[in-house]
Amino acid sequence: MPQEKLSLASFKDVNTGQDFLKTCLNSHQAQLRLAVLCGALSTFLLCVQWGVVSWLVHEVVVDEKKISATLSLIIILVMTIVLKVIVTKLQTHFSELASAEICYEIRQVLLAHWNKISPCQRQISPAASATQLIDDVHNMEGYFSRYWPQQMLSVIAPLLIFFVVLWLNWLCALLLLISAPLIPLFMILIGMGAETVNARHMLLRQRLSGHFLNRIQHLQVVKLLGATTQLEDEIKTKSEQYRVVIMRTLKIAFLSSTVLEFFTSIAIASLAMYIGFSLYGAITWGPAQEISLFSGLFMLLLAPEFFQPLRILSQYYHDKASALGAADNLLPQLGQLHHITQTTTAVERPFPISIHSPGPQLYLRDLSIGIVGEAVLAQNINLRAKGGQIIAVSGPSGIGKTMLLNTLVGYLPPIKGQIKILPQSNISYLPQRPWFKNGTILDNITALAPLAEVDDIWQALDRVGLQKELKESKRGLDTNIGDLGLGLSGGQLQRIALSRILLQPSPIIILDEPTAKLDRESRNTVIDVIQALAQSSIVIVATHDHALIQIAQQVIDFASLRYESRS
Amino acid sequence: MKYWFKIIFAAEQKRIQLGILLTFITAISGVALLLLSGWFITATGLVGISLSLGIVVLFDMYMPGSGIRFFALNRTVSRYVERLYNHNTILKLVAVFRGELFGRLLRLNYSASQHTDSKEWLSRLTADLDALDSILLRYTITPLAILLLSIVVTIFSYFIWRDITFLLLVLLIIACLLGVFGTVFFTAKHAFDIAVLQNTLRKKSIEHLEGSFELHCMGLQTMHATPLQKKLSGLNRLETKFRKSSSRVQFCLDLFLQLGLVSVILFTLHNVNEMVISEPVAVLFIFLTVGLIEVVQALPGQFKEWGKTKYSAVKLQHEFSQTTQHSVDLPATSPAVEQLSIHINAHPFIPASKQGLVISLNKNITSFVGRSGSGKSTCANILAGLVSQTELSENQVQYFLNGESLQNTKLFNTADLFYLRQENTIFSDSIRYNLTIGLPRVTDAELTLALKKVGLADWVAQLPQGLDTWLGETGESLSGGQARRICLARLFLRQPKFVILDEPFNGVDKSTADKINDELLQHFKNSKVAVFTHELAGFHSNEVQAVVTDLNLA
């Protein structure tokens, strides 16, 4: 059957976690079915194996044959056993192969999704997203490789064994049926137990994690308030409470598997008694007289195998629960993309584009920004800018400057109006807190300016006034920047971030408060660089720094939403 | 790993021993159920044949019958009890470790705690600690119970039929070695590497996502994700390798055990031919082997997580074995504030310190004024003694007491100092908890009085749950001003000698702020107060001796 790799499109119409898992399963049906087939084959070989063993014992014990006279039986036994072990290995091979491929593909889909979605649209923190990529997908593995094949096998295998026993002795088969009155009932029983436990467990864990995280984040204050000892006791108490609740739920969870265990034991015991009494001659009615040592032993050996698939399934049940939880967790994130692609449809009126102008052009027409359906922060912004201009967005903090910038970049959809950038190009963006990753200065520069050569980098650093400092430092460009930017001052970091833009400037450059938190000297350097950048590009800068506002050709004053043009 | 085995064993020796015994009883009941059933059927079969031939045989059918029933019931019950008991043991231990680990986190000094990543600590407190349960449940109890079972089986077979003992022993020893050491040898490295790679991947993907604001608009998103993608396929390769090697071990063990079963069958049946043993005993040993195989077969599954557990164990051991080098003893008495002066030189976050800045608090109220970015909060941190090692070692900050340079920055006893930081800290807990945290015993009347002073008493009174109302993420949402006033109310429950207030009235409206201002002046008549505000009018005092230090650059 044709198999398609999972892609973002595969999950287009998926609405529930259940559907999500099903879609994944469907993409690797062939291998998973092969695994089930191997499992069924291994059950069949198991029946053969125990049949041969029982027959061998019967031959020697009842018919008093010499063991050497049963060579053909022994050869069959060895061959069956070897084959069964091989088939069992094949079963794990196929199921794990499928599961590994599925998980890999889900991860690729997630990564592709991350790269596609606007950073503003992401509703969960990067840390939570990373957890989804690594842990949630990992949690689904067991469902594909273990639970799903076993779910099939837990129907096929007992059925197979039931028919073998039925062929041997209908009363024993009936006994098995009575011991496992309704297999679906069992599954429901196990399912309910495990599900409630899992749900409660997850909830508790989340609460406990939330509690820990809350206290860890406020560690300094805890110490300042002198609550160290109090908190230590508090954590101990919480852990202890957690244990008590977990134990309470485990009692129920283990009970369901104990019920299964109980029926297994009872089936073995009652079969053994029935067969024993029949052989002894104490039971004479029904098919008791037909029982021989062969069929007796055979049925006794098959009895535990009848329940084994179900017992395994109950062990795997938590795989299903955690996979479902993970899928439910993932879906809302994947769903966002489809949501977004629908909203960006606006009727365009032609813009007064001047074809003769060589540089970039930016038009804003009747632009309203804010959160769709919630709040409008600014209305009817109109702007016409071309290369070589600096546009300042001014106003006190918290008024929505950053939101305007995010709308310009395209991360947020405008509530109304249009944005036109010509020619269509990349945009350089410097957020208020520039991004730094855990790595060297060089790593951090090349992440955003991948084409830059080392010579260019030194030149750029010279222009932001960092060359001397870094050349003098021991490790130069290999100086490590921790993920919190430790070791370098805020001003230095800001200038490194600016040098990245210098190395690969886009026609449109957007800067968010580039001079805040800087001392006077670095501020002047930064302003010089901004002016240099504005020679060919359009520079849009959100600021409340007067020096910056002064050098701007146009100002969007957010406080009064006054638009001011200076020519 | 050894470290944890020792600690766990030392902590709950008795419970662990009992746990092993219970597991052993479960295993032996299962084996006994099978072997007794096999023996019973063969014996009755033979008796039946004899009877039909007219030979009189005396056979008690009821003893083995009740034995079978006993083992059947025992297996079920002891399995249930064993699982509960052992889980309880490890959960108890983990709870204790968790408290201990948190204690260590609390005792980190300022420099060290600045470098702590709260997410990393959270994963240590939850996932890593939980991973330790394998050490008890999988690596201790299971193999030891199997060992006990092997010993009992050996003794049993030695007394029933000496010749087979050797065969069973060889079978068991090789199978256990393969199951335990084979699994660890072939899979542990892969599992460990997977855990390491997962951790790196987690960090790298967080970085990648954090950069998306800058990467996305430059069209560099996909390019920057390339190493991440490579790591993902690396993870996929590693996991495949891990699975392959663990299923290979399982395959070898299965094959070995099954062939072992064949040899036991042939050996016993041959001896039946030779009239060395009776038929029922032969079947008994065949069933015994079947029962043992079922138990031993599970070993690779138990031990394949070894590498992963090791990863967590190593990470945690690092935290636990570090002796508390961090904690600094607090002085019994705090120094008189008049004698304290702090020199700040060329501090990167305090522009005004370029030419050197001296802070000394010789008046009752000292105001510091500076606009945003002038390093107010850094100054406040320095005053409170929260300085990093680099700040000290590069002489950016120097403390002088009575003119002598100080190395120990823990100047004040926590009871003597109150530092209201610029950010509001609300714990997700009740209002009562949020106010009384760190205080031994506070009456409701005192709480209400403190709330009254910050103008929140009426608000709390109208809440349905009053002081027990839950705050924080999952509870009642507070406005910035309310949160600020909760933090201020903590102040009125204490009588510290020395108070640092960083933007005390952030988000509080003017008239309320004025009222609280007066209450503060009243409450701290006898304390030294340092106030950091962005404008001079941010805090007013009628004290003649108030001094103002301007942090703004000239």
PDB file of N, CA and C in Angstrom, chain B residues 246-284:
ATOM      1  N   SER B 246      19.318  -3.606  21.999  1.00  0.00           N
ATOM      2  CA  SER B 246      18.557  -4.216  23.097  1.00  0.00           C
ATOM      3  C   SER B 246      17.726  -5.384  22.586  1.00  0.00           C
ATOM      4  N   SER B 247      17.201  -5.305  21.352  1.00  0.00           N
ATOM      5  CA  SER B 247      16.404  -6.442  20.886  1.00  0.00           C
ATOM      6  C   SER B 247      17.333  -7.604  20.517  1.00  0.00           C
ATOM      7  N   ARG B 248      18.583  -7.280  20.168  1.00  0.00           N
ATOM      8  CA  ARG B 248      19.533  -8.355  19.888  1.00  0.00           C
ATOM      9  C   ARG B 248      19.840  -9.134  21.167  1.00  0.00           C
ATOM     10  N   VAL B 249      20.020  -8.403  22.272  1.00  0.00           N
ATOM     11  CA  VAL B 249      20.292  -9.083  23.541  1.00  0.00           C
ATOM     12  C   VAL B 249      19.107  -9.969  23.914  1.00  0.00           C
ATOM     13  N   GLN B 250      17.903  -9.398  23.742  1.00  0.00           N
ATOM     14  CA  GLN B 250      16.701 -10.169  24.077  1.00  0.00           C
ATOM     15  C   GLN B 250      16.626 -11.429  23.211  1.00  0.00           C
ATOM     16  N   PHE B 251      16.966 -11.281  21.953  1.00  0.00           N
ATOM     17  CA  PHE B 251      16.944 -12.412  21.025  1.00  0.00           C
ATOM     18  C   PHE B 251      17.904 -13.511  21.489  1.00  0.00           C
ATOM     19  N   CYS B 252      19.133 -13.117  21.826  1.00  0.00           N
ATOM     20  CA  CYS B 252      20.116 -14.103  22.276  1.00  0.00           C
ATOM     21  C   CYS B 252      19.628 -14.808  23.529  1.00  0.00           C
ATOM     22  N   LEU B 253      19.093 -14.018  24.462  1.00  0.00           N
ATOM     23  CA  LEU B 253      18.637 -14.605  25.719  1.00  0.00           C
ATOM     24  C   LEU B 253      17.481 -15.573  25.467  1.00  0.00           C
ATOM     25  N   ASP B 254      16.527 -15.154  24.639  1.00  0.00           N
ATOM     26  CA  ASP B 254      15.382 -16.010  24.341  1.00  0.00           C
ATOM     27  C   ASP B 254      15.847 -17.329  23.737  1.00  0.00           C
ATOM     28  N   LEU B 255      16.740 -17.205  22.755  1.00  0.00           N
ATOM     29  CA  LEU B 255      17.222 -18.407  22.067  1.00  0.00           C
ATOM     30  C   LEU B 255      17.917 -19.333  23.057  1.00  0.00           C
ATOM     31  N   PHE B 256      18.758 -18.733  23.890  1.00  0.00           N
ATOM     32  CA  PHE B 256      19.491 -19.522  24.871  1.00  0.00           C
ATOM     33  C   PHE B 256      18.540 -20.234  25.830  1.00  0.00           C
ATOM     34  N   LEU B 257      17.560 -19.489  26.328  1.00  0.00           N
ATOM     35  CA  LEU B 257      16.631 -20.069  27.306  1.00  0.00           C
ATOM     36  C   LEU B 257      15.798 -21.184  26.678  1.00  0.00           C
ATOM     37  N   GLN B 258      15.339 -20.955  25.453  1.00  0.00           N
ATOM     38  CA  GLN B 258      14.490 -21.959  24.812  1.00  0.00           C
ATOM     39  C   GLN B 258      15.288 -23.232  24.517  1.00  0.00           C
ATOM     40  N   LEU B 259      16.522 -23.040  24.057  1.00  0.00           N
ATOM     41  CA  LEU B 259      17.347 -24.224  23.808  1.00  0.00           C
ATOM     42  C   LEU B 259      17.680 -24.906  25.131  1.00  0.00           C
ATOM     43  N   GLY B 260      17.828 -24.093  26.176  1.00  0.00           N
ATOM     44  CA  GLY B 260      18.040 -24.659  27.506  1.00  0.00           C
ATOM     45  C   GLY B 260      16.854 -25.507  27.917  1.00  0.00           C
ATOM     46  N   LEU B 261      15.664 -25.020  27.610  1.00  0.00           N
ATOM     47  CA  LEU B 261      14.449 -25.773  27.931  1.00  0.00           C
ATOM     48  C   LEU B 261      14.452 -27.118  27.199  1.00  0.00           C
ATOM     49  N   VAL B 262      14.834 -27.077  25.912  1.00  0.00           N
ATOM     50  CA  VAL B 262      14.884 -28.322  25.135  1.00  0.00           C
ATOM     51  C   VAL B 262      15.851 -29.312  25.790  1.00  0.00           C
ATOM     52  N   SER B 263      17.024 -28.793  26.220  1.00  0.00           N
ATOM     53  CA  SER B 263      17.981 -29.719  26.817  1.00  0.00           C
ATOM     54  C   SER B 263      17.473 -30.252  28.144  1.00  0.00           C
ATOM     55  N   VAL B 264      16.765 -29.427  28.913  1.00  0.00           N
ATOM     56  CA  VAL B 264      16.185 -29.935  30.173  1.00  0.00           C
ATOM     57  C   VAL B 264      15.167 -31.029  29.861  1.00  0.00           C
ATOM     58  N   ILE B 265      14.320 -30.809  28.859  1.00  0.00           N
ATOM     59  CA  ILE B 265      13.307 -31.800  28.492  1.00  0.00           C
ATOM     60  C   ILE B 265      13.975 -33.130  28.103  1.00  0.00           C
ATOM     61  N   LEU B 266      14.974 -32.995  27.227  1.00  0.00           N
ATOM     62  CA  LEU B 266      15.642 -34.211  26.765  1.00  0.00           C
ATOM     63  C   LEU B 266      16.333 -34.929  27.924  1.00  0.00           C
ATOM     64  N   PHE B 267      16.991 -34.150  28.776  1.00  0.00           N
ATOM     65  CA  PHE B 267      17.719 -34.741  29.899  1.00  0.00           C
ATOM     66  C   PHE B 267      16.772 -35.475  30.850  1.00  0.00           C
ATOM     67  N   THR B 268      15.649 -34.822  31.182  1.00  0.00           N
ATOM     68  CA  THR B 268      14.720 -35.451  32.130  1.00  0.00           C
ATOM     69  C   THR B 268      14.070 -36.691  31.497  1.00  0.00           C
ATOM     70  N   LEU B 269      13.654 -36.578  30.243  1.00  0.00           N
ATOM     71  CA  LEU B 269      12.984 -37.717  29.607  1.00  0.00           C
ATOM     72  C   LEU B 269      13.949 -38.900  29.438  1.00  0.00           C
ATOM     73  N   HIS B 270      15.195 -38.554  29.142  1.00  0.00           N
ATOM     74  CA  HIS B 270      16.199 -39.609  29.044  1.00  0.00           C
ATOM     75  C   HIS B 270      16.309 -40.353  30.371  1.00  0.00           C
ATOM     76  N   ASN B 271      16.265 -39.601  31.462  1.00  0.00           N
ATOM     77  CA  ASN B 271      16.382 -40.221  32.787  1.00  0.00           C
ATOM     78  C   ASN B 271      15.136 -40.993  33.177  1.00  0.00           C
ATOM     79  N   VAL B 272      13.997 -40.590  32.567  1.00  0.00           N
ATOM     80  CA  VAL B 272      12.792 -41.393  32.779  1.00  0.00           C
ATOM     81  C   VAL B 272      12.990 -42.748  32.108  1.00  0.00           C
ATOM     82  N   ASN B 273      13.530 -42.704  30.876  1.00  0.00           N
ATOM     83  CA  ASN B 273      13.867 -43.939  30.157  1.00  0.00           C
ATOM     84  C   ASN B 273      14.770 -44.837  30.992  1.00  0.00           C
ATOM     85  N   GLU B 274      15.743 -44.189  31.632  1.00  0.00           N
ATOM     86  CA  GLU B 274      16.731 -44.944  32.403  1.00  0.00           C
ATOM     87  C   GLU B 274      16.194 -45.327  33.777  1.00  0.00           C
ATOM     88  N   MET B 275      14.978 -44.944  34.079  1.00  0.00           N
ATOM     89  CA  MET B 275      14.328 -45.232  35.371  1.00  0.00           C
ATOM     90  C   MET B 275      15.050 -44.550  36.529  1.00  0.00           C
ATOM     91  N   VAL B 276      15.769 -43.437  36.257  1.00  0.00           N
ATOM     92  CA  VAL B 276      16.464 -42.726  37.329  1.00  0.00           C
ATOM     93  C   VAL B 276      15.449 -41.931  38.144  1.00  0.00           C
ATOM     94  N   ILE B 277      14.522 -41.308  37.442  1.00  0.00           N
ATOM     95  CA  ILE B 277      13.493 -40.542  38.155  1.00  0.00           C
ATOM     96  C   ILE B 277      12.118 -41.004  37.707  1.00  0.00           C
ATOM     97  N   SER B 278      11.140 -40.644  38.517  1.00  0.00           N
ATOM     98  CA  SER B 278       9.775 -41.027  38.169  1.00  0.00           C
ATOM     99  C   SER B 278       9.230 -40.027  37.157  1.00  0.00           C
ATOM    100  N   GLU B 279       8.161 -40.399  36.488  1.00  0.00           N
ATOM    101  CA  GLU B 279       7.586 -39.546  35.443  1.00  0.00           C
ATOM    102  C   GLU B 279       7.096 -38.203  35.987  1.00  0.00           C
ATOM    103  N   PRO B 280       6.336 -38.217  37.087  1.00  0.00           N
ATOM    104  CA  PRO B 280       5.859 -36.910  37.598  1.00  0.00           C
ATOM    105  C   PRO B 280       7.004 -35.965  37.944  1.00  0.00           C
ATOM    106  N   VAL B 281       8.074 -36.467  38.483  1.00  0.00           N
ATOM    107  CA  VAL B 281       9.211 -35.608  38.825  1.00  0.00           C
ATOM    108  C   VAL B 281       9.816 -35.007  37.553  1.00  0.00           C
ATOM    109  N   ALA B 282       9.858 -35.824  36.504  1.00  0.00           N
ATOM    110  CA  ALA B 282      10.385 -35.326  35.235  1.00  0.00           C
ATOM    111  C   ALA B 282       9.561 -34.142  34.752  1.00  0.00           C
ATOM    112  N   VAL B 283       8.259 -34.311  34.756  1.00  0.00           N
ATOM    113  CA  VAL B 283       7.376 -33.223  34.291  1.00  0.00           C
ATOM    114  C   VAL B 283       7.505 -32.024  35.221  1.00  0.00           C
ATOM    115  N   LEU B 284       7.638 -32.304  36.513  1.00  0.00           N
ATOM    116  CA  LEU B 284       7.828 -31.225  37.487  1.00  0.00           C
ATOM    117  C   LEU B 284       9.010 -30.346  37.098  1.00  0.00           C
TER     118      LEU B 284
END
